[in-house]
Coordinates of C-alpha atoms in Angstrom, one line a residue:
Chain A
X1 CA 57.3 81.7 -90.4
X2 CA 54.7 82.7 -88.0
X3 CA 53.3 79.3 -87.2
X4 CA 57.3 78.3 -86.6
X5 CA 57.1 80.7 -83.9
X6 CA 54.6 79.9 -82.4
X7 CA 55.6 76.3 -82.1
X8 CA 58.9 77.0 -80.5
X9 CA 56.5 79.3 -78.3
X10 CA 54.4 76.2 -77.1
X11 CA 57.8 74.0 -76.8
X12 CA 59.0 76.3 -74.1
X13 CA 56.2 76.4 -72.7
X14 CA 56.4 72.5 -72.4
X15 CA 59.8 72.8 -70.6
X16 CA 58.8 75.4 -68.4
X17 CA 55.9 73.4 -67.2
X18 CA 57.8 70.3 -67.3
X19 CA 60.6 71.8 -65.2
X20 CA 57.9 73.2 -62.8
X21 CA 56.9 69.8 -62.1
X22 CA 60.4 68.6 -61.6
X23 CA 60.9 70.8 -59.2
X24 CA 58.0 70.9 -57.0
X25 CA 58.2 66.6 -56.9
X26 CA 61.7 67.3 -55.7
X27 CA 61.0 69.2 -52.7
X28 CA 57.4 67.7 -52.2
X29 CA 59.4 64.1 -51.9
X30 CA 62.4 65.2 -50.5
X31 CA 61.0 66.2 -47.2
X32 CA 63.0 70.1 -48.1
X33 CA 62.0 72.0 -45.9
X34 CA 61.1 74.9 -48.0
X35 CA 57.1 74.3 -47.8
X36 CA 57.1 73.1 -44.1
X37 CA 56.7 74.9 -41.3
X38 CA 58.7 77.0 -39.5
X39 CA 60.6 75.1 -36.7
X40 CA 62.2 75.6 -33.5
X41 CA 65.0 73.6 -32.0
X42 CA 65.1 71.4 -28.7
X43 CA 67.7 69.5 -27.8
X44 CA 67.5 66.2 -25.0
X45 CA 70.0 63.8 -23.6
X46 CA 69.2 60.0 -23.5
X47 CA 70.9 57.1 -21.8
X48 CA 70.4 55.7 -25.2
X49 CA 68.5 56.5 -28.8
X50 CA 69.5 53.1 -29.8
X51 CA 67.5 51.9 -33.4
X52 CA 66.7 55.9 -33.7
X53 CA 67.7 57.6 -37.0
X54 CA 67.9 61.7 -38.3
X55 CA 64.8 62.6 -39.5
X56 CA 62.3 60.4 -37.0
X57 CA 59.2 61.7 -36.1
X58 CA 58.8 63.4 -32.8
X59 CA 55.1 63.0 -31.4
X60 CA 52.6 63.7 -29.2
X61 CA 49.6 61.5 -28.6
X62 CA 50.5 60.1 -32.0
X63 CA 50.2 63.4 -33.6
X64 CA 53.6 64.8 -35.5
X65 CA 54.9 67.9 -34.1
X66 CA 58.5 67.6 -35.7
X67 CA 61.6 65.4 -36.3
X68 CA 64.9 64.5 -35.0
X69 CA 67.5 67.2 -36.7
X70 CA 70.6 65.4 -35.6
X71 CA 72.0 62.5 -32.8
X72 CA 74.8 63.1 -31.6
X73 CA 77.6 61.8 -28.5
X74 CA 77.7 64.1 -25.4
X75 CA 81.4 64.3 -24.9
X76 CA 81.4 64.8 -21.1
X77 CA 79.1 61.9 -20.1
X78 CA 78.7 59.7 -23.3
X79 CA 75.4 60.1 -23.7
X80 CA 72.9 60.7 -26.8
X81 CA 72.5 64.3 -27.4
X82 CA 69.3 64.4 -30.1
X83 CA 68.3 67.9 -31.4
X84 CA 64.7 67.9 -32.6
X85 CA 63.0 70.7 -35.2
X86 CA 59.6 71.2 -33.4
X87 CA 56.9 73.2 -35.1
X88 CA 56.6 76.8 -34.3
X89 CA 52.7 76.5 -33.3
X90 CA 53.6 73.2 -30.4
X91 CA 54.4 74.8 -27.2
X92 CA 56.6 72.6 -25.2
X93 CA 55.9 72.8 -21.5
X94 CA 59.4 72.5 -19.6
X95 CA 58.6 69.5 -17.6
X96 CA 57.9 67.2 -20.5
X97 CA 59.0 64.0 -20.7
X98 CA 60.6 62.9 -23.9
X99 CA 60.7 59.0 -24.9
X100 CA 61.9 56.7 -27.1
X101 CA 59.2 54.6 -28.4
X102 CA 58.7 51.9 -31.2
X103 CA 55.6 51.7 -33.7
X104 CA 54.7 48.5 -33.5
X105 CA 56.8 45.6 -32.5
X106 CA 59.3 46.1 -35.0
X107 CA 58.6 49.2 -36.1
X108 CA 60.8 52.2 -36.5
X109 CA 61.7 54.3 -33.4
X110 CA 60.2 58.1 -32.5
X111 CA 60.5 60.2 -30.1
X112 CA 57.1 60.7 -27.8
X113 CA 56.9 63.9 -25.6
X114 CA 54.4 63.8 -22.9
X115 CA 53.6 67.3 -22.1
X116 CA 54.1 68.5 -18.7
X117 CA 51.9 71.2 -16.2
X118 CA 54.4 73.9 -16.1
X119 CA 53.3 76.8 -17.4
X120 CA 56.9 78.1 -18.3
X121 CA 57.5 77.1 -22.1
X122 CA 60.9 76.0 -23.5
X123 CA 62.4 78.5 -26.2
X124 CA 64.4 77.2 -28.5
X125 CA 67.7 75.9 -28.4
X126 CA 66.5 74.7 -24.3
X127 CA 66.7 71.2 -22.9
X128 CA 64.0 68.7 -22.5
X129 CA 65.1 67.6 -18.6
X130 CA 63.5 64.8 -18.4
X131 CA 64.1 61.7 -20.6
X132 CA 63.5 58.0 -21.1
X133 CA 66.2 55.7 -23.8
X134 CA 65.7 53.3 -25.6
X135 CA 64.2 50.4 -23.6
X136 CA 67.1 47.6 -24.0
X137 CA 64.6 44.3 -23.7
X138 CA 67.2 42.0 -24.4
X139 CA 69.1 42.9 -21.2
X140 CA 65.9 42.7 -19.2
X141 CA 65.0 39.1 -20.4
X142 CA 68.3 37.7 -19.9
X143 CA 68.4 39.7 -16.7
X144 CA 65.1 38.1 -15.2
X145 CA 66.1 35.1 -16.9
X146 CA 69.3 34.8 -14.9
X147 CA 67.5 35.8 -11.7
X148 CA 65.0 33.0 -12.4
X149 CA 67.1 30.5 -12.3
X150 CA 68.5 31.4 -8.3
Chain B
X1 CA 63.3 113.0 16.7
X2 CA 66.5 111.7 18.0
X3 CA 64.4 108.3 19.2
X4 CA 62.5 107.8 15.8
X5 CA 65.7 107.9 14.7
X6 CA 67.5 105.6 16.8
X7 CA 64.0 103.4 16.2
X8 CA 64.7 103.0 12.7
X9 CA 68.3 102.3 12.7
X10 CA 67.3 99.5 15.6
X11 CA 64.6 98.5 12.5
X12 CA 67.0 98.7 9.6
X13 CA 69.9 96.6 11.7
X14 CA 66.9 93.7 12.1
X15 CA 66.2 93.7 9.2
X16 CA 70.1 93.7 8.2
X17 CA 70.8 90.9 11.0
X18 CA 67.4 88.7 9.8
X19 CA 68.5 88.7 6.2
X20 CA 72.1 87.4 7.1
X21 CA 70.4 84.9 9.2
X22 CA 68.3 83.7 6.6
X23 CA 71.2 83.5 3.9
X24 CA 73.0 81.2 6.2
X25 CA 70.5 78.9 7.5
X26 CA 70.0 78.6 3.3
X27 CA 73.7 77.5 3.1
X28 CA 73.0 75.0 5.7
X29 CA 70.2 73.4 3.6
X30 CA 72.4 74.3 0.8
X31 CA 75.6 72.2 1.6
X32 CA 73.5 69.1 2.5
X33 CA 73.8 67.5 -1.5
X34 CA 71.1 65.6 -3.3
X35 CA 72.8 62.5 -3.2
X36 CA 74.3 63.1 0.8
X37 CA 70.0 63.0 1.5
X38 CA 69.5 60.3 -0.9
X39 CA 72.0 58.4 1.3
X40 CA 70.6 59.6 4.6
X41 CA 67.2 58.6 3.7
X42 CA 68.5 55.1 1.9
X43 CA 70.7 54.2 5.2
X44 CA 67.9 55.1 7.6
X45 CA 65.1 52.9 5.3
X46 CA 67.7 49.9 5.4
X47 CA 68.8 49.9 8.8
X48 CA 64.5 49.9 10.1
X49 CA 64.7 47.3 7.6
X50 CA 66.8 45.1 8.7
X51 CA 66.2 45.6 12.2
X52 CA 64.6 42.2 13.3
X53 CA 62.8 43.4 16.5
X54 CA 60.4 45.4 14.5
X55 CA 57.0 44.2 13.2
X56 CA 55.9 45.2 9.6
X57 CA 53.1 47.6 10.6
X58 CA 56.0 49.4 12.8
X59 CA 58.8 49.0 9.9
X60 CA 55.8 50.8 7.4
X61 CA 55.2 53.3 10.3
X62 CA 59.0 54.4 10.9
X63 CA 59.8 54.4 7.3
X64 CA 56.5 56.6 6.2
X65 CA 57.6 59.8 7.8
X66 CA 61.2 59.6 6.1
X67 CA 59.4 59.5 2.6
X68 CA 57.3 61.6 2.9
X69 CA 59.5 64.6 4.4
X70 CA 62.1 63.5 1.2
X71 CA 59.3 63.1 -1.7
X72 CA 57.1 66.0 -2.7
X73 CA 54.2 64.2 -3.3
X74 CA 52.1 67.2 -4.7
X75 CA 54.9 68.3 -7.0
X76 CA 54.8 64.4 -8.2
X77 CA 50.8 64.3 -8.7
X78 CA 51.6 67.9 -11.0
X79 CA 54.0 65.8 -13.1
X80 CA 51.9 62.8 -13.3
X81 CA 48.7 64.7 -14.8
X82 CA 50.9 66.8 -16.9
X83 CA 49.0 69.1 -19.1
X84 CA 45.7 67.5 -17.8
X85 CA 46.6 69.5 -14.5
X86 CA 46.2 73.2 -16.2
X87 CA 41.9 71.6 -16.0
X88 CA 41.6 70.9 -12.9
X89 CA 39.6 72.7 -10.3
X90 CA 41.6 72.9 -7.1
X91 CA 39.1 70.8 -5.2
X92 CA 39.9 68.1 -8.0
X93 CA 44.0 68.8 -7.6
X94 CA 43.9 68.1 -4.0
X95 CA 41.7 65.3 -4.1
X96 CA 44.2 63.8 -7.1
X97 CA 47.1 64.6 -4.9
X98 CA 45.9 62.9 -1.6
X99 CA 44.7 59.8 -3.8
X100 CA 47.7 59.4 -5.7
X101 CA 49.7 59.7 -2.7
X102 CA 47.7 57.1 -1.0
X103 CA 48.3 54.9 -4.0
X104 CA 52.2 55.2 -4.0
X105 CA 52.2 54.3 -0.5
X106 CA 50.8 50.8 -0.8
X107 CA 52.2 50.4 -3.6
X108 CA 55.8 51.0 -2.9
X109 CA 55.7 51.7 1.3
X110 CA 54.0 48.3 1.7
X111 CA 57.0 46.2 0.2
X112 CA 58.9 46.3 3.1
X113 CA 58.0 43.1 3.7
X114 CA 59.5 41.6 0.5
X115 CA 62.8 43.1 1.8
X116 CA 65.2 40.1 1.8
X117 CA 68.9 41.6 2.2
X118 CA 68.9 44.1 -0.6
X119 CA 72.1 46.3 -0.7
X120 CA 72.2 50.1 -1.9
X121 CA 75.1 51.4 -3.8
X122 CA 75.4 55.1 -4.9
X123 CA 77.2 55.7 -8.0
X124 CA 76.6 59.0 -9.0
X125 CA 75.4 62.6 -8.8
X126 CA 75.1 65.5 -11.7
X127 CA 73.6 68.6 -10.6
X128 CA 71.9 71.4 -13.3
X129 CA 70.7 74.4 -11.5
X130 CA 68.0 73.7 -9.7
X131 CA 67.7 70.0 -10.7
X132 CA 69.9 67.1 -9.9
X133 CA 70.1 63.3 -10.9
X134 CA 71.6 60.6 -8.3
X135 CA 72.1 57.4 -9.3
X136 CA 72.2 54.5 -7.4
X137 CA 72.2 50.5 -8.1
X138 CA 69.6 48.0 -6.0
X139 CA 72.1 44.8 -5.1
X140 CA 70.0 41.6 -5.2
X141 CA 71.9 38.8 -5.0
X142 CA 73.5 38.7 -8.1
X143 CA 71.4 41.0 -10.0
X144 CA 71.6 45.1 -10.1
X145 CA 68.8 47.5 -10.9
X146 CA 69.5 50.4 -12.1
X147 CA 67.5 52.9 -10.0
X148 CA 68.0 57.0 -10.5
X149 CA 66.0 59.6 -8.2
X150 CA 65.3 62.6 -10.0
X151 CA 65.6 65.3 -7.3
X152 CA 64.8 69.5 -7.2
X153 CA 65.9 72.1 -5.1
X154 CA 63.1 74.4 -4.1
X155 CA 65.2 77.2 -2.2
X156 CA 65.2 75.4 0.6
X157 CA 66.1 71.9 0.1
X158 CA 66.3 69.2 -2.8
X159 CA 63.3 66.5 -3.0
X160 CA 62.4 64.1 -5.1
X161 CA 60.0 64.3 -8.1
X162 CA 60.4 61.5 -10.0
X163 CA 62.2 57.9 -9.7
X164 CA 63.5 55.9 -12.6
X165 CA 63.6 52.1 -12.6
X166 CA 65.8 50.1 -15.3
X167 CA 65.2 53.5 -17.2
X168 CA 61.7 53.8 -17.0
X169 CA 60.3 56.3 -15.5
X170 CA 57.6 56.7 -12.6
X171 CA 55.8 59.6 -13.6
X172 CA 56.1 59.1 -17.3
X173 CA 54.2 55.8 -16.9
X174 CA 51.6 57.3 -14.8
X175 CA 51.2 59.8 -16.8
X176 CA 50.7 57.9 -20.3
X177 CA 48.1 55.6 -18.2
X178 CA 46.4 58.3 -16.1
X179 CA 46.2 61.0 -19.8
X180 CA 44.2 57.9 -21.8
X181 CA 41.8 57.1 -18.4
X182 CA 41.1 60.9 -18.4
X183 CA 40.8 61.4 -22.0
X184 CA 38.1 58.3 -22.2
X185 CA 36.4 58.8 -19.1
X186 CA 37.4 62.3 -17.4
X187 CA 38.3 63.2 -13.9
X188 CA 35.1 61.2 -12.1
X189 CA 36.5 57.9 -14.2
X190 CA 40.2 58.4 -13.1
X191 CA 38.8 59.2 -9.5
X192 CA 37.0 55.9 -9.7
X193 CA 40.0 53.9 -10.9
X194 CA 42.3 54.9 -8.2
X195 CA 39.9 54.2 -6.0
X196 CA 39.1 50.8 -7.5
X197 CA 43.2 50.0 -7.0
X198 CA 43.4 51.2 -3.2
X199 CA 40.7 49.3 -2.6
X200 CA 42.6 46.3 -3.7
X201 CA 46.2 47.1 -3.1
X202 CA 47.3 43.6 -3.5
X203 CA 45.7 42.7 -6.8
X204 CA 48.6 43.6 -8.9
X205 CA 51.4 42.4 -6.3
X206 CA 49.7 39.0 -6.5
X207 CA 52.7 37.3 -8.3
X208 CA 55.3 38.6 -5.7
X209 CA 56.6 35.6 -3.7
X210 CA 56.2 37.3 -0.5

């Protein structure tokens, strides 16, 4: 009887440890942001975020300092509104420029910020001012193409 | 008594009568829009530009001074060094500033002689506080180029910090280009590189037809 006990003891033990893991590989692979860091938001408009998706990373000098929370359509002007969750530590000088970039040649796109020299820091919810889309190559080419050709 | 008296109400209408003043010679700078300079500035370049009786040294000479009292080149040589700025002595900031100011002008001043009929059209204007965006579109022939000033308003007037090209931004590119120069070799090996470029202004226009 005792050793029965002592059994069921260790199973639940088993499915405690075992539910543990489940858990832990569900939010370590999931990106949930229960272990990260705290965050602040930005928000930026762009001519276009064309090729970007929710959840890119948002750099600087190739170093992650957050990720695109949500794209969205300005309704006014039709331009690509992009909220980003920037670490709590990354100060973000208000004359920064934000960027879209691509890793690679085909790689995915990310957002670069190249930190101004203001001193004045955007708090969160603010605007990065300055911005630079998505650069549309196939409209350049067929644009110097064309021009070629005069 | 009575006089001191009389002195400072003489004082306090100055004062009263400098401050009105002041607020209206504000709204005069103030009612002159970003975009109504941009044109000023745009009309004036084109018209030296296409005047014929006018040799290239004497177009670059007119067309300097309308530049440079539109373009805040020091606010533009901030931008461009970014957070590399906040390191800087002040000898080093001024010394940035007059080289990179140098640079822009052969870069961009020299051009005029490549001028070959371009047209200007100005398509829009959105203002946000003290910052405002005019676009405009570079006719050449057949082809448009999407060109946007990015201007600031500095209680006075509105100039121009930065100037975007198909998209791309001035600054941003001279900053990416200028932060890894600074971060391999430091201040003396920027120094040395703008220097190397003014030195010879034409090497990158070399392809240019003109």
């Amino acid at each position: 009887m005792k050793s029965r006990i002592g059994i069921e003891t260790l199973v639940g033990l088993f499915m405690i440890a075992g539910f543990a893991c489940a858990v832990y590989l569900t939010v370590k692979l999931g990106d949930v942001p229960l272990l990260a860091n705290q965050t602040y938001e930005l928000s930026a408009l762009f001519s276009s975020t064309s090729g970007l998706k929710k959840g890119a990373q948002v750099e600087i000098s190739g170093v992650k300092v957050g990720k695109v929370a949500s794209i969205g359509l300005d309704p006014v002007t039709y331009s690509s509104v992009i909220k980003m969750a920037v670490e709590q530590n990354v100060k973000i000088p208000e004359d920064t420029i934000a960027s879209i970039k691509t890793a690679g040649i085909i790689g995915d796109k990310y957002v670069e910020l190249k930190p101004g020299a203001s001193e004045t820091y955007l708090k969160s919810g603010e605007k990065i001012r300055d911005t630079e889309g998505s650069l549309d190559l196939e409209g350049l080419v067929s644009k110097y193409i064309f021009e070629k050709k005069e | 008594m009575k006089q001191r008296y009389i002195q400072q109400l003489i004082f306090f209408l100055f004062l009263c009568a400098s401050i009105i003043t002041f607020t209206e010679h504000k709204d005069v700078f103030a009612s002159a829009t970003p975009s109504s300079l941009m044109q000023n500035l745009i009309n004036a370049t084109l018209k030296i530009l296409q005047d014929p009786g006018l040799t290239s040294t004497q177009r670059r000479d007119k067309i300097r001074p309308l530049v440079y009292e539109r373009f805040d080149f020091t606010e533009m040589s901030k931008k461009v060094l970014g957070a590399n700025w906040r390191g800087l002595s002040q000898q080093e900031r001024k010394e940035f500033t007059a080289k990179f100011t140098t640079l822009l002008e052969t870069s961009y001043v020299d051009r005029v002689d490549s001028y070959s009929g371009e047209k200007v059209i100005f398509k829009s204007e959105a203002i946000e506080g003290n910052f405002a965006k005019v676009d405009t579109t570079i006719l050449r022939k057949t082809i448009e180029i999407p060109v946007s000033y990015r201007m600031f308003n500095n209680g006075t007037s509105w100039f121009v910090y930065d100037v975007y090209i198909e998209g791309v931004s001035l600054i941003s590119n001279y900053r990416s280009s200028y932060d890894a120069i600074l971060k391999k070799s430091g201040v003396k090996g920027l120094f040395a590189n703008m220097d190397e470029h003014l030195k010879n202004p034409r090497k990158n226009n070399s392809e240019t037809p003109h």
